[in-house]
Amino acid sequence: MRLVLLGAPGAGKGTQAKKLIEKHSIPQISTGDILRKAVADGTPLGKEAKVIMDSGGLVSDKIVLGLVQERLKQDDCKKGYILDGFPRNTAQAEALDKILSGMGAPLTVALSVDVDKDVLMKRLTGRRTCKSCQQMYNIYFSAPKKEGVCDKCGGALFQRDDDKEETIKKRLDVYDTQTAPLFDYYGKKGILKSVKGTGSIDDIFNEVCKILGS
Ligand code: AMP
């Protein structure tokens, strides 16, 4: 399965991707995670990316495409993969198609995870992550027992810079203008499927498996 996950920030693509990779033993390629790692490692690319990520904009296509192309060449992608957060615009989607046709292995499906805007806002502004073990919480939907403290390890919880309200508005705007046209793009190619991204994680996952026939 060579899958692209589409959906607004906060739609739960990453959560579903994690369940799919467990089930299918294929890697999740999240450009957001790769970029956050570069930021945490303090690489030159990370430093360049951080400013843009904190503002809610998109990192340049050239940087992101370079990262994805390198990742797709690795052996663990031979059986398939899940692209999460990439492509983010039509230029990236076209470039991806070119790379994959060069590899003789085009995408099999683009799956969109659909969630209303008001729910997205709560999911994103409420998100907190543990500094020590990376466990995620949401102050609206899955709050820790004690405010600001991780239930699992007692670590301090923090809010990602790009989860602050102003940045989120910008990220959702960027999604509407740049990423939403991809529904049309993949629809025309006949590989677009969609799932409702609200309800329990397991129920959504069952739906995802039905839709993917897996
Ligand atoms: P995400 O975790 O996927 O929401 O990504 C977090 C941030 O990383 C985004 O707001 C962008 O600034 C940047 N980013 C992630 N993926 C891409 C991409 N495919 N193209 C450009 N920027 C990206």
PDB file of C-alpha atoms and ligand atoms in Angstrom:
ATOM      1  CA  MET A   1       0.000   0.000   0.000  1.00  0.00           C
ATOM      2  CA  ARG A   2       1.392   3.386  -1.029  1.00  0.00           C
ATOM      3  CA  LEU A   3      -0.856   5.795   0.737  1.00  0.00           C
ATOM      4  CA  VAL A   4      -1.166   9.552   1.097  1.00  0.00           C
ATOM      5  CA  LEU A   5      -3.138  10.762   4.117  1.00  0.00           C
ATOM      6  CA  LEU A   6      -4.943  14.027   3.485  1.00  0.00           C
ATOM      7  CA  GLY A   7      -6.677  16.178   6.052  1.00  0.00           C
ATOM      8  CA  ALA A   8      -6.393  19.452   7.936  1.00  0.00           C
ATOM      9  CA  PRO A   9      -3.937  19.862  10.807  1.00  0.00           C
ATOM     10  CA  GLY A  10      -5.577  18.185  13.804  1.00  0.00           C
ATOM     11  CA  ALA A  11      -7.696  15.797  11.726  1.00  0.00           C
ATOM     12  CA  GLY A  12      -5.938  12.820  13.311  1.00  0.00           C
ATOM     13  CA  LYS A  13      -3.886  11.690  10.319  1.00  0.00           C
ATOM     14  CA  GLY A  14      -0.889  10.898  12.503  1.00  0.00           C
ATOM     15  CA  THR A  15      -2.961   8.812  14.914  1.00  0.00           C
ATOM     16  CA  GLN A  16      -4.481   6.733  12.122  1.00  0.00           C
ATOM     17  CA  ALA A  17      -1.092   6.444  10.424  1.00  0.00           C
ATOM     18  CA  LYS A  18       0.403   4.976  13.615  1.00  0.00           C
ATOM     19  CA  LYS A  19      -2.319   2.319  13.732  1.00  0.00           C
ATOM     20  CA  LEU A  20      -1.910   1.517  10.038  1.00  0.00           C
ATOM     21  CA  ILE A  21       1.854   1.074  10.282  1.00  0.00           C
ATOM     22  CA  GLU A  22       1.382  -1.362  13.175  1.00  0.00           C
ATOM     23  CA  LYS A  23      -1.103  -3.384  11.200  1.00  0.00           C
ATOM     24  CA  HIS A  24       0.755  -3.391   7.890  1.00  0.00           C
ATOM     25  CA  SER A  25       4.391  -3.163   9.034  1.00  0.00           C
ATOM     26  CA  ILE A  26       5.122  -0.289   6.682  1.00  0.00           C
ATOM     27  CA  PRO A  27       6.684   3.056   7.655  1.00  0.00           C
ATOM     28  CA  GLN A  28       4.905   6.345   8.298  1.00  0.00           C
ATOM     29  CA  ILE A  29       6.646   9.237   6.611  1.00  0.00           C
ATOM     30  CA  SER A  30       5.610  12.423   8.376  1.00  0.00           C
ATOM     31  CA  THR A  31       7.312  15.510   6.971  1.00  0.00           C
ATOM     32  CA  GLY A  32       6.207  17.407  10.103  1.00  0.00           C
ATOM     33  CA  ASP A  33       8.031  14.859  12.317  1.00  0.00           C
ATOM     34  CA  ILE A  34      11.135  14.894  10.109  1.00  0.00           C
ATOM     35  CA  LEU A  35      11.211  18.707  10.225  1.00  0.00           C
ATOM     36  CA  ARG A  36      10.612  18.813  14.003  1.00  0.00           C
ATOM     37  CA  LYS A  37      13.538  16.419  14.450  1.00  0.00           C
ATOM     38  CA  ALA A  38      15.766  18.682  12.352  1.00  0.00           C
ATOM     39  CA  VAL A  39      14.644  21.622  14.524  1.00  0.00           C
ATOM     40  CA  ALA A  40      15.351  19.688  17.759  1.00  0.00           C
ATOM     41  CA  ASP A  41      18.776  18.608  16.438  1.00  0.00           C
ATOM     42  CA  GLY A  42      19.545  22.235  15.597  1.00  0.00           C
ATOM     43  CA  THR A  43      20.695  21.420  12.032  1.00  0.00           C
ATOM     44  CA  PRO A  44      20.997  24.326   9.551  1.00  0.00           C
ATOM     45  CA  LEU A  45      17.902  23.013   7.777  1.00  0.00           C
ATOM     46  CA  GLY A  46      16.107  22.824  11.126  1.00  0.00           C
ATOM     47  CA  LYS A  47      17.000  26.419  11.950  1.00  0.00           C
ATOM     48  CA  GLU A  48      15.676  27.588   8.596  1.00  0.00           C
ATOM     49  CA  ALA A  49      12.499  25.515   8.950  1.00  0.00           C
ATOM     50  CA  LYS A  50      11.696  26.571  12.548  1.00  0.00           C
ATOM     51  CA  VAL A  51      10.957  30.191  11.687  1.00  0.00           C
ATOM     52  CA  ILE A  52       8.483  29.156   8.997  1.00  0.00           C
ATOM     53  CA  MET A  53       6.904  26.384  11.084  1.00  0.00           C
ATOM     54  CA  ASP A  54       6.358  28.715  14.053  1.00  0.00           C
ATOM     55  CA  SER A  55       4.573  31.171  11.775  1.00  0.00           C
ATOM     56  CA  GLY A  56       2.236  28.468  10.420  1.00  0.00           C
ATOM     57  CA  GLY A  57       3.531  28.717   6.850  1.00  0.00           C
ATOM     58  CA  LEU A  58       4.879  25.977   4.604  1.00  0.00           C
ATOM     59  CA  VAL A  59       8.555  25.095   4.430  1.00  0.00           C
ATOM     60  CA  SER A  60       9.900  25.380   0.869  1.00  0.00           C
ATOM     61  CA  ASP A  61       8.973  22.640  -1.575  1.00  0.00           C
ATOM     62  CA  LYS A  62      12.640  22.118  -2.399  1.00  0.00           C
ATOM     63  CA  ILE A  63      13.565  21.264   1.196  1.00  0.00           C
ATOM     64  CA  VAL A  64      10.572  19.027   1.789  1.00  0.00           C
ATOM     65  CA  LEU A  65      10.893  17.202  -1.533  1.00  0.00           C
ATOM     66  CA  GLY A  66      14.566  16.526  -0.867  1.00  0.00           C
ATOM     67  CA  LEU A  67      13.704  14.995   2.512  1.00  0.00           C
ATOM     68  CA  VAL A  68      10.897  12.845   1.124  1.00  0.00           C
ATOM     69  CA  GLN A  69      12.880  11.657  -1.880  1.00  0.00           C
ATOM     70  CA  GLU A  70      15.719  10.493   0.385  1.00  0.00           C
ATOM     71  CA  ARG A  71      13.297   8.733   2.716  1.00  0.00           C
ATOM     72  CA  LEU A  72      11.455   6.913  -0.082  1.00  0.00           C
ATOM     73  CA  LYS A  73      14.720   5.386  -1.302  1.00  0.00           C
ATOM     74  CA  GLN A  74      15.221   3.516   1.967  1.00  0.00           C
ATOM     75  CA  ASP A  75      14.643  -0.236   2.002  1.00  0.00           C
ATOM     76  CA  ASP A  76      11.777  -0.205   4.454  1.00  0.00           C
ATOM     77  CA  CYS A  77       9.640   1.667   1.892  1.00  0.00           C
ATOM     78  CA  LYS A  78       9.761  -1.200  -0.607  1.00  0.00           C
ATOM     79  CA  LYS A  79       6.661  -2.853   0.879  1.00  0.00           C
ATOM     80  CA  GLY A  80       4.781   0.455   0.927  1.00  0.00           C
ATOM     81  CA  TYR A  81       4.435   3.504   3.166  1.00  0.00           C
ATOM     82  CA  ILE A  82       2.097   6.109   4.527  1.00  0.00           C
ATOM     83  CA  LEU A  83       2.786   9.726   3.680  1.00  0.00           C
ATOM     84  CA  ASP A  84       1.450  11.957   6.442  1.00  0.00           C
ATOM     85  CA  GLY A  85       1.470  15.737   5.967  1.00  0.00           C
ATOM     86  CA  PHE A  86       2.923  15.452   2.484  1.00  0.00           C
ATOM     87  CA  PRO A  87       2.117  16.546  -0.192  1.00  0.00           C
ATOM     88  CA  ARG A  88       0.800  19.912   1.063  1.00  0.00           C
ATOM     89  CA  ASN A  89       0.255  21.619  -2.294  1.00  0.00           C
ATOM     90  CA  THR A  90      -0.187  20.779  -5.964  1.00  0.00           C
ATOM     91  CA  ALA A  91       3.468  21.375  -6.824  1.00  0.00           C
ATOM     92  CA  GLN A  92       4.516  18.807  -4.192  1.00  0.00           C
ATOM     93  CA  ALA A  93       1.879  16.341  -5.441  1.00  0.00           C
ATOM     94  CA  GLU A  94       3.112  16.680  -9.022  1.00  0.00           C
ATOM     95  CA  ALA A  95       6.726  16.297  -7.949  1.00  0.00           C
ATOM     96  CA  LEU A  96       5.808  13.222  -5.906  1.00  0.00           C
ATOM     97  CA  ASP A  97       4.076  11.650  -8.906  1.00  0.00           C
ATOM     98  CA  LYS A  98       7.212  12.195 -10.958  1.00  0.00           C
ATOM     99  CA  ILE A  99       9.467  10.648  -8.309  1.00  0.00           C
ATOM    100  CA  LEU A 100       7.161   7.645  -7.945  1.00  0.00           C
ATOM    101  CA  SER A 101       6.717   7.068 -11.640  1.00  0.00           C
ATOM    102  CA  GLY A 102      10.525   7.099 -11.891  1.00  0.00           C
ATOM    103  CA  MET A 103      10.521   4.349  -9.259  1.00  0.00           C
ATOM    104  CA  GLY A 104       7.795   2.459 -11.147  1.00  0.00           C
ATOM    105  CA  ALA A 105       5.554   2.457  -8.077  1.00  0.00           C
ATOM    106  CA  PRO A 106       2.744   5.041  -8.170  1.00  0.00           C
ATOM    107  CA  LEU A 107       0.476   5.880  -5.239  1.00  0.00           C
ATOM    108  CA  THR A 108      -2.313   3.398  -4.633  1.00  0.00           C
ATOM    109  CA  VAL A 109      -4.640   5.595  -2.595  1.00  0.00           C
ATOM    110  CA  ALA A 110      -5.142   9.079  -1.143  1.00  0.00           C
ATOM    111  CA  LEU A 111      -7.272   8.896   1.988  1.00  0.00           C
ATOM    112  CA  SER A 112      -8.805  12.041   3.386  1.00  0.00           C
ATOM    113  CA  VAL A 113      -9.685  12.290   7.091  1.00  0.00           C
ATOM    114  CA  ASP A 114     -12.567  14.775   7.360  1.00  0.00           C
ATOM    115  CA  VAL A 115     -13.220  16.861  10.496  1.00  0.00           C
ATOM    116  CA  ASP A 116     -15.208  20.110  11.012  1.00  0.00           C
ATOM    117  CA  LYS A 117     -13.299  23.354  11.662  1.00  0.00           C
ATOM    118  CA  ASP A 118     -14.613  23.989  15.208  1.00  0.00           C
ATOM    119  CA  VAL A 119     -13.512  20.524  16.327  1.00  0.00           C
ATOM    120  CA  LEU A 120     -10.112  21.064  14.677  1.00  0.00           C
ATOM    121  CA  MET A 121      -9.605  24.308  16.610  1.00  0.00           C
ATOM    122  CA  LYS A 122     -10.249  22.574  19.959  1.00  0.00           C
ATOM    123  CA  ARG A 123      -8.090  19.617  19.048  1.00  0.00           C
ATOM    124  CA  LEU A 124      -5.191  21.886  18.082  1.00  0.00           C
ATOM    125  CA  THR A 125      -5.362  24.628  20.710  1.00  0.00           C
ATOM    126  CA  GLY A 126      -5.988  22.002  23.432  1.00  0.00           C
ATOM    127  CA  ARG A 127      -3.060  19.787  22.505  1.00  0.00           C
ATOM    128  CA  ARG A 128      -0.296  19.326  25.101  1.00  0.00           C
ATOM    129  CA  THR A 129       2.740  17.048  24.889  1.00  0.00           C
ATOM    130  CA  CYS A 130       4.940  15.625  27.652  1.00  0.00           C
ATOM    131  CA  LYS A 131       8.483  16.973  27.510  1.00  0.00           C
ATOM    132  CA  SER A 132       9.898  13.696  28.826  1.00  0.00           C
ATOM    133  CA  CYS A 133       7.941  10.845  27.192  1.00  0.00           C
ATOM    134  CA  GLN A 134       6.090  12.704  24.350  1.00  0.00           C
ATOM    135  CA  GLN A 135       2.702  11.392  25.559  1.00  0.00           C
ATOM    136  CA  MET A 136      -0.050  13.590  24.074  1.00  0.00           C
ATOM    137  CA  TYR A 137      -3.052  15.043  25.890  1.00  0.00           C
ATOM    138  CA  ASN A 138      -5.871  17.419  25.062  1.00  0.00           C
ATOM    139  CA  ILE A 139      -7.212  19.776  27.715  1.00  0.00           C
ATOM    140  CA  TYR A 140     -10.728  19.537  26.189  1.00  0.00           C
ATOM    141  CA  PHE A 141     -10.978  15.851  25.288  1.00  0.00           C
ATOM    142  CA  SER A 142      -8.338  13.868  27.204  1.00  0.00           C
ATOM    143  CA  ALA A 143      -6.986  16.067  29.999  1.00  0.00           C
ATOM    144  CA  PRO A 144      -4.252  14.803  32.340  1.00  0.00           C
ATOM    145  CA  LYS A 145      -5.380  14.120  35.920  1.00  0.00           C
ATOM    146  CA  LYS A 146      -3.294  17.041  37.158  1.00  0.00           C
ATOM    147  CA  GLU A 147      -3.041  20.164  35.010  1.00  0.00           C
ATOM    148  CA  GLY A 148       0.312  20.485  33.252  1.00  0.00           C
ATOM    149  CA  VAL A 149       1.655  17.137  34.490  1.00  0.00           C
ATOM    150  CA  CYS A 150       1.999  13.877  32.539  1.00  0.00           C
ATOM    151  CA  ASP A 151      -0.076  10.993  34.023  1.00  0.00           C
ATOM    152  CA  LYS A 152       2.422   8.458  32.768  1.00  0.00           C
ATOM    153  CA  CYS A 153       5.789   9.810  33.881  1.00  0.00           C
ATOM    154  CA  GLY A 154       5.154  13.022  35.846  1.00  0.00           C
ATOM    155  CA  GLY A 155       6.924  15.107  33.173  1.00  0.00           C
ATOM    156  CA  ALA A 156       5.922  18.697  32.379  1.00  0.00           C
ATOM    157  CA  LEU A 157       3.420  19.235  29.565  1.00  0.00           C
ATOM    158  CA  PHE A 158       4.002  21.874  26.924  1.00  0.00           C
ATOM    159  CA  GLN A 159       2.217  23.363  23.932  1.00  0.00           C
ATOM    160  CA  ARG A 160       3.962  23.088  20.567  1.00  0.00           C
ATOM    161  CA  ASP A 161       4.863  26.539  19.207  1.00  0.00           C
ATOM    162  CA  ASP A 162       2.850  25.800  16.087  1.00  0.00           C
ATOM    163  CA  ASP A 163      -0.216  24.886  18.194  1.00  0.00           C
ATOM    164  CA  LYS A 164      -0.657  28.476  19.481  1.00  0.00           C
ATOM    165  CA  GLU A 165      -3.932  30.097  18.374  1.00  0.00           C
ATOM    166  CA  GLU A 166      -2.543  32.612  15.852  1.00  0.00           C
ATOM    167  CA  THR A 167      -0.346  29.986  14.230  1.00  0.00           C
ATOM    168  CA  ILE A 168      -3.237  27.558  14.045  1.00  0.00           C
ATOM    169  CA  LYS A 169      -5.428  30.064  12.226  1.00  0.00           C
ATOM    170  CA  LYS A 170      -2.656  30.544   9.711  1.00  0.00           C
ATOM    171  CA  ARG A 171      -2.105  26.778   9.370  1.00  0.00           C
ATOM    172  CA  LEU A 172      -5.806  26.250   8.666  1.00  0.00           C
ATOM    173  CA  ASP A 173      -5.790  29.100   6.125  1.00  0.00           C
ATOM    174  CA  VAL A 174      -2.768  27.625   4.407  1.00  0.00           C
ATOM    175  CA  TYR A 175      -4.563  24.278   4.388  1.00  0.00           C
ATOM    176  CA  ASP A 176      -7.649  25.774   2.712  1.00  0.00           C
ATOM    177  CA  THR A 177      -5.761  27.642   0.048  1.00  0.00           C
ATOM    178  CA  GLN A 178      -2.848  25.298  -0.682  1.00  0.00           C
ATOM    179  CA  THR A 179      -3.677  21.772   0.451  1.00  0.00           C
ATOM    180  CA  ALA A 180      -7.433  21.485  -0.170  1.00  0.00           C
ATOM    181  CA  PRO A 181      -6.945  21.593  -3.990  1.00  0.00           C
ATOM    182  CA  LEU A 182      -5.348  18.158  -3.620  1.00  0.00           C
ATOM    183  CA  PHE A 183      -8.810  16.619  -3.195  1.00  0.00           C
ATOM    184  CA  ASP A 184      -9.498  17.584  -6.766  1.00  0.00           C
ATOM    185  CA  TYR A 185      -6.056  16.468  -7.871  1.00  0.00           C
ATOM    186  CA  TYR A 186      -6.406  12.943  -6.463  1.00  0.00           C
ATOM    187  CA  GLY A 187     -10.139  12.808  -7.254  1.00  0.00           C
ATOM    188  CA  LYS A 188      -9.326  13.274 -10.925  1.00  0.00           C
ATOM    189  CA  LYS A 189      -6.785  10.475 -10.708  1.00  0.00           C
ATOM    190  CA  GLY A 190      -9.512   8.233  -9.280  1.00  0.00           C
ATOM    191  CA  ILE A 191      -7.614   7.299  -6.105  1.00  0.00           C
ATOM    192  CA  LEU A 192      -9.341   9.573  -3.549  1.00  0.00           C
ATOM    193  CA  LYS A 193     -11.240   8.017  -0.628  1.00  0.00           C
ATOM    194  CA  SER A 194     -12.495   9.667   2.526  1.00  0.00           C
ATOM    195  CA  VAL A 195     -13.353   8.817   6.099  1.00  0.00           C
ATOM    196  CA  LYS A 196     -15.120  10.818   8.829  1.00  0.00           C
ATOM    197  CA  GLY A 197     -12.483  11.711  11.411  1.00  0.00           C
ATOM    198  CA  THR A 198     -14.722  12.098  14.487  1.00  0.00           C
ATOM    199  CA  GLY A 199     -15.693   9.456  17.046  1.00  0.00           C
ATOM    200  CA  SER A 200     -13.402   7.039  18.830  1.00  0.00           C
ATOM    201  CA  ILE A 201      -9.949   6.396  17.396  1.00  0.00           C
ATOM    202  CA  ASP A 202     -10.733   2.678  17.092  1.00  0.00           C
ATOM    203  CA  ASP A 203     -14.041   3.257  15.301  1.00  0.00           C
ATOM    204  CA  ILE A 204     -12.347   5.577  12.818  1.00  0.00           C
ATOM    205  CA  PHE A 205      -9.621   3.002  12.321  1.00  0.00           C
ATOM    206  CA  ASN A 206     -12.168   0.234  11.618  1.00  0.00           C
ATOM    207  CA  GLU A 207     -13.726   2.495   8.996  1.00  0.00           C
ATOM    208  CA  VAL A 208     -10.274   3.223   7.529  1.00  0.00           C
ATOM    209  CA  CYS A 209      -9.554  -0.523   7.243  1.00  0.00           C
ATOM    210  CA  LYS A 210     -12.931  -1.124   5.574  1.00  0.00           C
ATOM    211  CA  ILE A 211     -12.323   1.668   3.086  1.00  0.00           C
ATOM    212  CA  LEU A 212      -8.811   0.430   2.324  1.00  0.00           C
ATOM    213  CA  GLY A 213     -10.029  -3.166   2.168  1.00  0.00           C
ATOM    214  CA  SER A 214      -7.281  -4.148   4.597  1.00  0.00           C
TER     215      SER A 214
HETATM  216  P1  AMP B   1       2.483  18.906  10.579  1.00  0.00           P
HETATM  217  O1  AMP B   1       2.944  18.252  11.848  1.00  0.00           O
HETATM  218  O2  AMP B   1       2.356  17.934   9.432  1.00  0.00           O
HETATM  219  O3  AMP B   1       1.235  19.730  10.763  1.00  0.00           O
HETATM  220  O4  AMP B   1       3.643  19.927  10.145  1.00  0.00           O
HETATM  221  C1  AMP B   1       4.053  20.977  10.984  1.00  0.00           C
HETATM  222  C2  AMP B   1       4.659  22.100  10.135  1.00  0.00           C
HETATM  223  O5  AMP B   1       5.774  21.589   9.383  1.00  0.00           O
HETATM  224  C3  AMP B   1       3.729  22.689   9.087  1.00  0.00           C
HETATM  225  O6  AMP B   1       2.893  23.691   9.616  1.00  0.00           O
HETATM  226  C4  AMP B   1       4.730  23.233   8.074  1.00  0.00           C
HETATM  227  O7  AMP B   1       5.317  24.431   8.516  1.00  0.00           O
HETATM  228  C5  AMP B   1       5.822  22.178   8.086  1.00  0.00           C
HETATM  229  N1  AMP B   1       5.543  21.109   7.087  1.00  0.00           N
HETATM  230  C6  AMP B   1       5.203  19.813   7.330  1.00  0.00           C
HETATM  231  N2  AMP B   1       5.018  19.141   6.182  1.00  0.00           N
HETATM  232  C7  AMP B   1       5.230  20.028   5.189  1.00  0.00           C
HETATM  233  C8  AMP B   1       5.168  19.953   3.768  1.00  0.00           C
HETATM  234  N3  AMP B   1       4.830  18.820   3.125  1.00  0.00           N
HETATM  235  N4  AMP B   1       5.460  21.080   3.052  1.00  0.00           N
HETATM  236  C9  AMP B   1       5.798  22.234   3.657  1.00  0.00           C
HETATM  237  N5  AMP B   1       5.850  22.379   4.998  1.00  0.00           N
HETATM  238  C10 AMP B   1       5.574  21.287   5.765  1.00  0.00           C
END
